[in-house]
Short mmCIF file of C-alpha atoms in Angstrom, two decimals:
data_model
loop_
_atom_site.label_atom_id
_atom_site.label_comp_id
_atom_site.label_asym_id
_atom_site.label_seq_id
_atom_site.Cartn_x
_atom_site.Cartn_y
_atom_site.Cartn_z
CA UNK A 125 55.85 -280.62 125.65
CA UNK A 126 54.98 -284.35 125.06
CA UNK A 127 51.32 -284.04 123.52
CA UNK A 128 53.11 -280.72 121.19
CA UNK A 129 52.41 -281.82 117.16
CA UNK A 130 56.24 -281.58 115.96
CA UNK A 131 56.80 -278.69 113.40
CA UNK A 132 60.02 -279.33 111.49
CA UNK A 133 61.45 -275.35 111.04
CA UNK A 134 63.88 -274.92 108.22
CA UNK A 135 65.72 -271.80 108.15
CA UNK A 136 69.45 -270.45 106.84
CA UNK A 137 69.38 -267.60 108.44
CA UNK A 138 69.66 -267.20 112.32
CA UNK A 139 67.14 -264.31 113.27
CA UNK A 140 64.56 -265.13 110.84
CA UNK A 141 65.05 -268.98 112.45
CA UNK A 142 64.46 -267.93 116.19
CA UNK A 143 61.68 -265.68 114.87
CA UNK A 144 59.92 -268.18 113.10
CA UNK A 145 60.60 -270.74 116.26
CA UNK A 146 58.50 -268.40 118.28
CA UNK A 147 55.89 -267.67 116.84
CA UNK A 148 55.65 -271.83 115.93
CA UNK A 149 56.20 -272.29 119.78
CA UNK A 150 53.88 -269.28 121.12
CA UNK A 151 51.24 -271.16 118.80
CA UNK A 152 51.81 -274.51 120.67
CA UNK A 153 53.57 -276.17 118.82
CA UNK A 154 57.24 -278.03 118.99
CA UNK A 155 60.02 -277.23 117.04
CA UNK A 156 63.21 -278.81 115.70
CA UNK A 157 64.94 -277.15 113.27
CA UNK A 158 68.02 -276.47 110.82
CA UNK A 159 69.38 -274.32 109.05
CA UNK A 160 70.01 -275.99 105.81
CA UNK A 161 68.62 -278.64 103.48
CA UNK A 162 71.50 -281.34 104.66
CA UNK A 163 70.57 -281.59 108.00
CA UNK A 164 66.64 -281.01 107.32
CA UNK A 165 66.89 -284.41 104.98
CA UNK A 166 68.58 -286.73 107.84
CA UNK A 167 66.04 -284.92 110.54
CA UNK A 168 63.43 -286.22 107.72
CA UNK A 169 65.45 -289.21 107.54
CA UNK A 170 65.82 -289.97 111.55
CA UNK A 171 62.66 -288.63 112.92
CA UNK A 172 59.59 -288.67 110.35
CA UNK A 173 57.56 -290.67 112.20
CA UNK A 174 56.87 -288.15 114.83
CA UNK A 175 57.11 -284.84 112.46
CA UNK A 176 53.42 -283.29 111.62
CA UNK A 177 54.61 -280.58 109.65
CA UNK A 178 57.35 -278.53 107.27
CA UNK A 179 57.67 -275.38 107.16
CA UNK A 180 60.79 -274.55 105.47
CA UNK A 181 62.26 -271.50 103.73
CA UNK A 182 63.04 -271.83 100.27
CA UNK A 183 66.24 -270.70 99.45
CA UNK A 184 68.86 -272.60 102.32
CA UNK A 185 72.08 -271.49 100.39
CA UNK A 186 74.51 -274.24 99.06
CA UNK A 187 72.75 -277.53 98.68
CA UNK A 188 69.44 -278.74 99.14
CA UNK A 189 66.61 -276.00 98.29
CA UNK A 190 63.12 -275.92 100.54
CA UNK A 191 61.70 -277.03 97.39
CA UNK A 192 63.94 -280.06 97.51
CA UNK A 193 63.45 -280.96 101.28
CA UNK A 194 59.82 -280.53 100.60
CA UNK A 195 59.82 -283.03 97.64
CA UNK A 196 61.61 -285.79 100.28
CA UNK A 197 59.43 -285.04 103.21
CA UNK A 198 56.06 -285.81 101.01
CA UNK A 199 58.27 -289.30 98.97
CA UNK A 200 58.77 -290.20 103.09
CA UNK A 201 55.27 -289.01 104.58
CA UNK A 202 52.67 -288.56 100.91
CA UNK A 203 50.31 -286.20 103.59
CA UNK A 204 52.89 -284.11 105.50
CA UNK A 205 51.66 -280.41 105.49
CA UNK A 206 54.15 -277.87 104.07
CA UNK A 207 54.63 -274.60 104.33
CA UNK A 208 57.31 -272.40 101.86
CA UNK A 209 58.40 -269.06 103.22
CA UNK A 210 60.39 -267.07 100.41
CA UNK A 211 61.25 -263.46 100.13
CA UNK A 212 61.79 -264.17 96.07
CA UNK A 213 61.00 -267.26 94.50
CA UNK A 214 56.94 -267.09 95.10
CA UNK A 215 56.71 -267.46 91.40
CA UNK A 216 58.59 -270.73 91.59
CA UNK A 217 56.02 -272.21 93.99
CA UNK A 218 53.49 -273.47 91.33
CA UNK A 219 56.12 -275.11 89.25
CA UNK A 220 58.68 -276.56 92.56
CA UNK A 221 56.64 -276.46 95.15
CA UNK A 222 54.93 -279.65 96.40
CA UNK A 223 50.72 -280.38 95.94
CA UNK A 224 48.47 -278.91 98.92
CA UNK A 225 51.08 -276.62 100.17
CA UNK A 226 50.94 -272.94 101.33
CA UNK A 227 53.51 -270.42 100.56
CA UNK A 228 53.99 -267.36 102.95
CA UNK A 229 55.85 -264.72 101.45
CA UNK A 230 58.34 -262.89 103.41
CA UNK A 231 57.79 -260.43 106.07
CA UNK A 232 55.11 -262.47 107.34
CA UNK A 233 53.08 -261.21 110.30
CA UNK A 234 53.15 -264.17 113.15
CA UNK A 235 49.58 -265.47 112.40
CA UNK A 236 49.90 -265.72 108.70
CA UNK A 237 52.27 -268.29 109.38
CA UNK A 238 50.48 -269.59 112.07
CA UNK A 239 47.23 -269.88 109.99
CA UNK A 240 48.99 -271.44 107.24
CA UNK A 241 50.49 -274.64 109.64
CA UNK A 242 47.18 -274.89 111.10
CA UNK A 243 44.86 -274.59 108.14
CA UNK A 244 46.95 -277.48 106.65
CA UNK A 245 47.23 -279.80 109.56
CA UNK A 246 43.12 -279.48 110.15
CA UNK A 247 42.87 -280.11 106.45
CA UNK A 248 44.77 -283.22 106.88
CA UNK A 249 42.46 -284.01 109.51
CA UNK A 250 45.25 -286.50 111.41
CA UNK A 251 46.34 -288.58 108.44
CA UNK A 252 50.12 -287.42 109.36
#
């Protein structure tokens, strides 16, 4: 896919992760992901040039939350879209989460999360 907008997928655990892949991939876009806030940051780190988009869940065990990786994407790239899945801490998001983002709460049906990606990418009208 080498005109695919690059959707950076972070995700601790494995079946939500391939889940979430698909229904980012069946929607057109490219994935790379990981499965915890360490390797999200040096994918941030390494590769934010061509990354469009964050989606990330929120709580990635030991380490660095979504909240955190969200907070480093936007110091790297100010008009990154991001969107927070959580199961739990969607009374968190106003206070951690990062301006101009979208939280999905978990179980998500495939096109809420597609919406959410999409809504903020055309909002950001190509300024990533």
């Amino acid at each position: 896919m080498t005109n695919a907008i690059l959707v950076l997928l972070v995700e601790d655990e494995p079946m939500l992760l391939i889940n979430a892949q698909d229904v980012l991939e069946d929607g057109g876009f490219e994935v790379i992901d990981a499965t915890n806030g360490a390797d999200a940051l040096r994918i941030l780190d390494s590769d934010i040039e061509r990354i469009v988009g964050l989606v990330t869940d929120v709580r990635l065990g030991a380490g660095a939350s979504g909240w955190d990786v969200a907070r480093h994407a936007r110091e790297l790239k100010p008009s990154l879209p991001v969107v927070y899945m959580t199961a739990e801490s969607g009374e968190d998001w106003a206070a951690q989460g990062v301006p101009k983002s979208v939280l999905v709460q978990k179980p998500y049906a495939p096109a809420q999360l597609l919406t959410a990606i999409s809504t903020l990418l055309n909002e950001a009208g190509g300024s990533f």
